Short mmCIF file of C-alpha atoms and ligand atoms in Angstrom, two decimals:
data_model
loop_
_atom_site.label_atom_id
_atom_site.label_comp_id
_atom_site.label_asym_id
_atom_site.label_seq_id
_atom_site.Cartn_x
_atom_site.Cartn_y
_atom_site.Cartn_z
CA MET A 22 101.20 95.20 90.69
CA PRO A 23 98.37 96.50 88.46
CA VAL A 24 95.60 98.68 89.94
CA PRO A 25 95.07 97.18 93.43
CA VAL A 26 91.84 95.19 93.84
CA ARG A 27 90.81 97.54 96.66
CA GLN A 28 91.02 100.53 94.30
CA THR A 29 89.10 98.79 91.50
CA ALA A 30 86.37 97.75 93.95
CA ARG A 31 86.03 101.17 95.60
CA VAL A 32 85.99 103.09 92.33
CA GLY A 33 83.49 100.55 90.92
CA SER A 34 81.18 100.99 93.90
CA TYR A 35 81.53 104.79 93.62
CA LEU A 36 80.41 104.60 89.97
CA ILE A 37 77.45 102.39 90.89
CA ARG A 38 76.42 104.88 93.59
CA GLN A 39 76.49 107.74 91.07
CA ARG A 40 74.32 105.73 88.68
CA LEU A 41 71.84 104.77 91.42
CA ALA A 42 71.61 108.44 92.43
CA ARG A 43 71.03 109.24 88.70
CA ARG A 44 73.87 111.76 88.79
CA GLU A 45 74.83 112.67 85.22
CA LYS A 46 78.02 114.54 86.01
CA PHE A 47 80.45 113.69 88.78
CA PRO A 48 84.22 113.65 89.33
CA LEU A 49 86.33 110.52 88.96
CA VAL A 50 89.83 111.94 89.47
CA VAL A 51 90.78 115.46 90.56
CA GLU A 52 93.91 117.02 89.09
CA LEU A 53 95.10 118.92 92.15
CA GLU A 54 97.72 121.63 91.52
CA PRO A 55 98.89 122.95 94.91
CA LEU A 56 101.56 125.16 93.28
CA PHE A 57 102.79 126.16 89.82
CA ALA A 58 106.52 126.43 90.55
CA CYS A 59 108.86 123.81 89.15
CA ASN A 60 112.57 122.99 89.24
CA LEU A 61 112.54 122.35 85.47
CA ALA A 62 111.47 124.50 82.51
CA CYS A 63 110.28 122.10 79.80
CA ALA A 64 109.49 123.73 76.44
CA GLY A 65 106.12 121.95 76.17
CA CYS A 66 104.94 123.03 79.65
CA GLY A 67 101.85 125.18 80.04
CA LYS A 68 102.03 125.63 83.82
CA ILE A 69 105.19 127.52 84.69
CA GLN A 70 104.54 130.75 82.77
CA HIS A 71 102.67 132.44 85.64
CA PRO A 72 104.17 135.66 87.08
CA GLU A 73 106.67 135.39 89.93
CA HIS A 74 104.17 136.26 92.70
CA VAL A 75 101.93 133.35 91.56
CA LEU A 76 104.86 130.94 91.27
CA ARG A 77 105.76 131.73 94.90
CA ARG A 78 102.32 130.72 96.21
CA ARG A 79 101.70 127.34 97.90
CA MET A 80 98.19 126.00 98.53
CA PRO A 81 97.41 125.57 102.25
CA VAL A 82 96.72 121.96 103.30
CA GLU A 83 93.17 122.78 104.51
CA GLN A 84 92.29 124.34 101.15
CA ALA A 85 93.50 121.29 99.21
CA ILE A 86 91.66 118.82 101.46
CA GLY A 87 88.51 120.98 101.56
CA ALA A 88 88.30 121.02 97.74
CA ILE A 89 88.68 117.25 97.47
CA GLU A 90 86.10 116.64 100.21
CA GLU A 91 83.61 119.02 98.61
CA CYS A 92 83.73 117.30 95.21
CA GLY A 93 83.86 113.73 96.57
CA ALA A 94 86.11 112.19 93.87
CA PRO A 95 87.65 108.83 94.88
CA MET A 96 91.04 109.53 93.22
CA VAL A 97 93.41 112.50 93.27
CA SER A 98 96.34 113.14 90.97
CA ILE A 99 98.63 115.77 92.50
CA ALA A 100 100.52 117.72 89.85
CA GLY A 101 101.78 121.27 89.46
CA GLY A 102 104.44 122.56 88.92
CA GLU A 103 106.54 120.12 90.87
CA PRO A 104 104.57 118.97 93.95
CA LEU A 105 107.70 117.90 95.87
CA ILE A 106 108.69 121.60 96.14
CA HIS A 107 105.56 122.18 98.27
CA PRO A 108 106.78 122.15 101.92
CA GLU A 109 103.63 120.36 103.14
CA ILE A 110 103.08 117.96 100.27
CA ASP A 111 103.56 114.96 102.60
CA VAL A 112 100.80 116.31 104.86
CA ILE A 113 98.43 116.80 101.90
CA VAL A 114 99.13 113.20 100.81
CA SER A 115 98.67 111.71 104.28
CA GLU A 116 95.46 113.67 104.92
CA LEU A 117 94.02 112.43 101.63
CA ILE A 118 95.04 108.84 102.40
CA ALA A 119 93.41 109.18 105.84
CA ARG A 120 90.19 110.01 103.94
CA LYS A 121 90.68 106.86 101.80
CA LYS A 122 91.40 108.75 98.61
CA PHE A 123 93.66 107.03 96.06
CA VAL A 124 96.54 109.42 95.51
CA TYR A 125 98.92 109.64 92.54
CA LEU A 126 101.82 111.99 93.29
CA CYS A 127 103.21 113.27 89.97
CA THR A 128 106.86 114.25 89.94
CA ASN A 129 109.76 114.87 87.60
CA ALA A 130 111.71 112.84 90.21
CA ILE A 131 114.55 115.35 90.72
CA LEU A 132 113.73 115.57 94.45
CA MET A 133 112.06 112.17 94.79
CA GLU A 134 114.88 110.06 96.23
CA ARG A 135 115.77 112.79 98.73
CA LYS A 136 112.13 113.04 99.90
CA LEU A 137 111.21 109.33 100.05
CA ASP A 138 111.44 109.32 103.86
CA LYS A 139 108.48 111.71 104.05
CA PHE A 140 106.11 109.12 102.55
CA ARG A 141 104.99 105.58 103.42
CA PRO A 142 103.96 102.81 101.01
CA SER A 143 100.19 102.38 101.05
CA PRO A 144 97.51 100.75 98.88
CA TYR A 145 96.16 104.31 98.60
CA PHE A 146 99.38 105.83 97.30
CA ALA A 147 101.40 105.67 94.06
CA TRP A 148 104.19 107.76 92.60
CA ALA A 149 103.57 108.96 89.02
CA VAL A 150 106.99 109.66 87.57
CA HIS A 151 107.33 111.79 84.45
CA ILE A 152 109.47 109.91 81.87
CA ASP A 153 109.03 111.01 78.25
CA GLY A 154 111.55 108.70 76.59
CA LEU A 155 114.88 106.95 76.98
CA ARG A 156 117.90 108.94 78.28
CA GLU A 157 118.61 111.22 75.34
CA ARG A 158 114.97 111.78 74.39
CA HIS A 159 113.84 112.45 77.98
CA ASP A 160 116.69 114.81 78.85
CA GLN A 161 115.99 116.69 75.63
CA SER A 162 112.28 116.89 76.50
CA VAL A 163 112.95 118.33 79.98
CA GLU A 164 115.88 120.38 78.68
CA ARG A 165 118.37 119.19 81.28
CA GLU A 166 121.00 116.46 81.13
CA GLY A 167 121.01 113.79 83.82
CA VAL A 168 117.28 113.95 84.69
CA PHE A 169 116.52 110.54 83.14
CA ASP A 170 119.24 108.84 85.22
CA LYS A 171 118.01 110.60 88.35
CA ALA A 172 114.43 109.49 87.70
CA VAL A 173 115.46 105.87 87.12
CA ALA A 174 117.57 105.85 90.32
CA ALA A 175 114.67 107.35 92.31
CA VAL A 176 112.23 104.76 90.93
CA ARG A 177 114.60 101.92 91.89
CA ALA A 178 115.08 103.34 95.40
CA ALA A 179 111.30 103.67 95.85
CA GLN A 180 110.71 100.15 94.55
CA GLU A 181 113.17 98.80 97.12
CA ARG A 182 111.08 100.44 99.84
CA GLY A 183 107.87 98.86 98.52
CA PHE A 184 106.23 101.90 96.92
CA ARG A 185 103.82 101.47 94.00
CA ILE A 186 105.28 103.20 90.92
CA THR A 187 103.44 104.45 87.89
CA THR A 188 104.86 106.57 85.10
CA ASN A 189 103.51 109.29 82.87
CA THR A 190 104.85 109.64 79.32
CA THR A 191 103.90 112.41 76.90
CA PHE A 192 104.46 112.02 73.17
CA PHE A 193 105.22 114.77 70.65
CA THR A 194 105.70 114.95 66.85
CA HIS A 195 109.36 113.94 67.16
CA ASP A 196 108.20 110.57 68.55
CA SER A 197 107.72 107.55 66.33
CA ALA A 198 106.27 104.09 66.85
CA SER A 199 109.81 102.99 67.61
CA THR A 200 110.47 105.62 70.35
CA VAL A 201 107.06 104.85 71.92
CA ARG A 202 107.94 101.13 71.98
CA GLN A 203 111.44 101.75 73.30
CA VAL A 204 110.30 103.74 76.31
CA LEU A 205 107.29 101.53 77.13
CA ASP A 206 109.34 98.33 76.73
CA PHE A 207 111.97 99.81 79.06
CA LEU A 208 109.42 100.86 81.71
CA ASN A 209 107.46 97.61 81.46
CA ASP A 210 110.26 95.04 81.18
CA GLU A 211 113.44 96.58 82.58
CA LEU A 212 112.35 99.09 85.17
CA LYS A 213 109.26 96.94 85.90
CA VAL A 214 107.07 99.81 87.05
CA ASP A 215 103.58 98.86 88.20
CA GLN A 216 101.68 100.78 85.51
CA MET A 217 102.26 103.32 82.76
CA MET A 218 100.15 106.27 81.59
CA ILE A 219 100.57 107.73 78.11
CA SER A 220 99.33 110.91 76.52
CA PRO A 221 99.69 112.88 73.30
CA ALA A 222 100.93 116.37 74.26
CA TYR A 223 98.31 119.11 74.41
CA ALA A 224 99.12 122.38 72.59
CA TYR A 225 99.07 124.77 75.57
CA GLU A 226 98.73 128.32 74.28
CA LYS A 227 101.44 129.46 76.70
CA ALA A 228 103.98 126.70 75.93
CA PRO A 229 107.16 128.11 74.34
CA ASP A 230 107.42 125.15 71.91
CA GLN A 231 104.36 125.21 69.63
CA GLU A 232 105.81 123.13 66.79
CA HIS A 233 105.80 119.65 68.22
CA PHE A 234 102.20 118.95 69.27
CA LEU A 235 100.46 116.01 67.58
CA GLY A 236 97.24 116.41 65.58
CA VAL A 237 94.43 113.84 65.90
CA GLU A 238 95.36 111.88 62.78
CA GLN A 239 99.05 111.87 63.71
CA THR A 240 98.15 110.62 67.19
CA ARG A 241 96.04 107.80 65.79
CA ARG A 242 98.73 106.72 63.33
CA LEU A 243 101.41 106.87 66.03
CA PHE A 244 99.52 104.66 68.48
CA GLN A 245 98.20 102.24 65.83
CA ALA A 246 101.79 101.58 64.75
CA ALA A 247 103.20 101.50 68.30
CA PHE A 248 100.51 99.11 69.62
CA ALA A 249 100.77 96.66 66.68
CA GLY A 250 102.08 93.14 67.25
CA GLY A 251 100.32 92.51 70.57
CA ARG A 252 102.40 95.00 72.58
CA ARG A 253 99.40 96.95 73.80
CA ARG A 254 98.15 93.83 75.58
CA ARG A 255 101.55 93.04 77.06
CA TRP A 256 102.26 96.53 78.45
CA ARG A 257 100.82 97.36 81.87
CA LEU A 258 99.04 100.51 80.72
CA ASN A 259 96.98 102.39 83.30
CA HIS A 260 94.10 103.12 80.92
CA SER A 261 90.80 101.50 80.05
CA PRO A 262 90.85 99.42 76.82
CA LEU A 263 88.32 101.85 75.34
CA PHE A 264 90.62 104.84 75.94
CA LEU A 265 93.42 102.96 74.14
CA ASP A 266 90.97 102.17 71.30
CA PHE A 267 90.24 105.90 71.21
CA LEU A 268 93.96 106.77 70.91
CA GLU A 269 94.22 104.31 68.00
CA GLY A 270 91.14 105.78 66.28
CA LYS A 271 89.07 102.58 66.65
CA VAL A 272 86.33 104.51 68.49
CA ASP A 273 85.59 108.19 68.90
CA PHE A 274 84.17 109.95 71.95
CA GLN A 275 83.00 113.33 73.11
CA CYS A 276 84.96 115.04 75.86
CA THR A 277 83.58 114.75 79.41
CA ALA A 278 85.95 117.19 81.11
CA TRP A 279 83.80 117.31 84.26
CA GLY A 280 84.97 113.74 85.05
CA ILE A 281 88.63 114.72 85.60
CA PRO A 282 88.41 118.32 86.82
CA SER A 283 91.31 120.51 87.89
CA TYR A 284 91.64 122.40 91.17
CA SER A 285 94.52 124.88 91.52
CA LEU A 286 95.55 127.95 93.50
CA PHE A 287 92.91 129.88 91.54
CA GLY A 288 90.01 127.47 92.22
CA TRP A 289 88.19 124.97 89.96
CA GLN A 290 89.43 125.55 86.44
CA ARG A 291 86.92 125.81 83.58
CA PRO A 292 86.65 123.56 81.62
CA CYS A 293 89.67 121.34 82.28
CA TYR A 294 93.32 120.99 83.32
CA LEU A 295 94.44 122.18 79.87
CA MET A 296 92.35 125.28 79.21
CA SER A 297 91.39 128.13 81.54
CA ASP A 298 88.15 129.96 80.83
CA GLY A 299 87.81 131.16 84.40
CA TYR A 300 87.55 129.59 87.83
CA THR A 301 84.86 128.75 90.40
CA GLU A 302 85.06 128.37 94.15
CA THR A 303 83.33 124.99 94.30
CA TYR A 304 83.02 121.90 92.09
CA LYS A 305 79.24 122.25 92.35
CA GLU A 306 79.47 125.75 90.91
CA LEU A 307 81.83 124.51 88.17
CA LEU A 308 79.28 121.85 87.17
CA GLU A 309 76.35 124.23 87.26
CA THR A 310 77.88 127.25 85.54
CA THR A 311 79.91 125.66 82.74
CA ASP A 312 78.42 125.19 79.29
CA TRP A 313 79.94 121.71 78.87
CA ASP A 314 78.36 121.22 75.44
CA SER A 315 80.47 124.03 74.02
CA TYR A 316 83.73 122.14 74.62
CA GLY A 317 85.34 119.24 72.78
CA ARG A 318 86.44 118.53 69.24
CA GLY A 319 84.14 120.07 66.63
CA ARG A 320 82.82 122.55 69.20
CA ASP A 321 85.77 124.69 70.29
CA PRO A 322 88.79 125.25 68.00
CA ARG A 323 91.14 125.04 71.01
CA CYS A 324 89.97 121.44 71.53
CA GLU A 325 90.54 120.39 67.92
CA ASN A 326 93.73 118.38 68.51
CA CYS A 327 93.04 117.27 72.07
CA MET A 328 92.97 113.54 72.85
CA ALA A 329 94.13 113.97 76.44
CA HIS A 330 93.01 111.61 79.17
CA CYS A 331 91.52 114.46 81.24
CA GLY A 332 88.88 114.89 78.54
CA TYR A 333 88.38 111.37 77.26
CA GLU A 334 89.40 108.78 79.88
CA SER A 335 86.28 109.44 81.94
CA THR A 336 84.14 109.09 78.77
CA ALA A 337 85.84 105.74 78.15
CA VAL A 338 85.36 104.62 81.77
CA LEU A 339 81.65 105.51 81.69
CA ALA A 340 81.22 103.68 78.37
CA THR A 341 83.03 100.69 79.90
CA THR A 342 80.81 100.50 82.98
CA SER A 343 77.62 100.70 80.93
CA SER A 344 78.58 97.66 78.81
CA LEU A 345 79.06 94.12 80.14
CA LYS A 346 81.36 93.27 77.22
CA GLN A 347 83.58 96.32 77.84
CA SER A 348 83.62 95.68 81.61
CA LEU A 349 84.89 92.14 80.98
CA ARG A 350 87.51 93.51 78.54
CA ALA A 351 88.68 95.97 81.19
CA LEU A 352 88.92 93.19 83.78
CA VAL A 353 91.14 91.02 81.57
CA GLY A 354 93.04 94.07 80.25
CA SER A 355 92.59 93.44 76.51
S1 LIG B 413 108.43 118.97 84.91
FE1 LIG B 413 106.24 119.26 84.45
S2 LIG B 413 105.64 121.12 85.56
FE2 LIG B 413 107.89 121.09 85.47
S3 LIG B 413 108.41 122.31 83.69
FE3 LIG B 413 108.34 120.16 83.01
S4 LIG B 413 106.23 119.84 82.28
FE4 LIG B 413 106.25 121.75 83.51
S1 LIG B 414 88.72 118.51 74.44
FE1 LIG B 414 88.06 118.56 76.58
S2 LIG B 414 89.91 118.03 77.77
FE2 LIG B 414 90.58 118.62 75.71
S3 LIG B 414 91.06 120.80 75.87
FE3 LIG B 414 88.92 120.63 75.18
S4 LIG B 414 87.70 120.71 77.05
FE4 LIG B 414 89.81 120.26 77.66
#
C-alpha cells in the first residue's frame, strides 16, 4: 500500500491552507526524539554520544504531545535513540493518532516483534524499520550480527497483523549502485514493504566513523547509477519525484530545514535534526529566531555534503505543489 489516500488528501489540504494563509515557513513533518538511548551503537550514529545522565532521560508524554500540537505539523516521525525503549512510546503514538497525526515509528526492530501487541494497525500509523543493506552489509552497519534477520522477522510478523511497513535505508561510501539495488529490490519485491525511504548518510561531527560519508558528487553518481534502467519508477519509494531528481543531480535546491524540524529532550533544535546550534522552547521561537538564510550548501561549511531529506524533501514538496506538471508526476509516481 503506497501513501494512503487519506494521508495524501490531508497533507494536500494542509499545504493549501498554509498557502491561503500566506505562511512562508511551516512544518510538514516533525522529527520527534523522545530519548537518545539506544540498544545498538552504530559507528555512523550522531545521537548516542550524549552523557549518561542525558541517555537516561525519557520525554514525558505531555511534553511530546504539547510540542506537536504547538507546531501543528500533520506528520510526525518518532526517532531517537531507539523509541521502543521509551516505556510510554505506545501512549505517545496513540495520543498522536487520536489527534489525527500521521505517525512513523522509526526502529532498529530489535524490540519490535516483542512490542507489537502495544500497537494497533491504523491508517495513521506506519513502522519505519532501519535496514541499511542485505544481511552482511546491514549487520556490519549496525555492528551486531543477527540484527538483519531479527528485523526481517519483525517486519513479517507485523505484516501478518496488518501493519503498514516502511523502511529507512542510509547509504555510505562503501555502497555501490549494486548494493543499493540489492537492498531496494529485496525490500520492494521479496519483503514487499509498503514504502521505502533512502538517504545518503550525514557526516555527524560526533559520529565515531568519519571516513564513510558520501560527498555531493558521490551521492549523485551513486543514485544515477542505482536508478538507471527504470528501477526508480518500479520501486515504491516514499519520496517526491523531485527529491529523487535532486539525489540524482537533475535539479538542485536550497535547504528548507524549517519544513522538517526536530524536537528532542532539549527542545526545538536549530537548525535541523542533523546539526545543533542551540534550542528553543517553541516552534514559533525557532522560526523567528533562526537565521535560516545562513544554512545550506554554499552558506555553512557543515552543510556542504548534506543532501538529507530533512533539509531538501520539504523544498521538493513545496516545488511540487506549486507546479501542475510536478503535482501530476507525484500522483503517478514517475
Ligand atoms: S540504531 Fe539508530 S539510534 Fe541506534 S545507534 Fe544505530 S543509528 Fe544510532
Ligand atoms: S543543509 Fe540543511 S538539513 Fe543539511 S545539515 Fe545544513 S541545515 Fe541541516
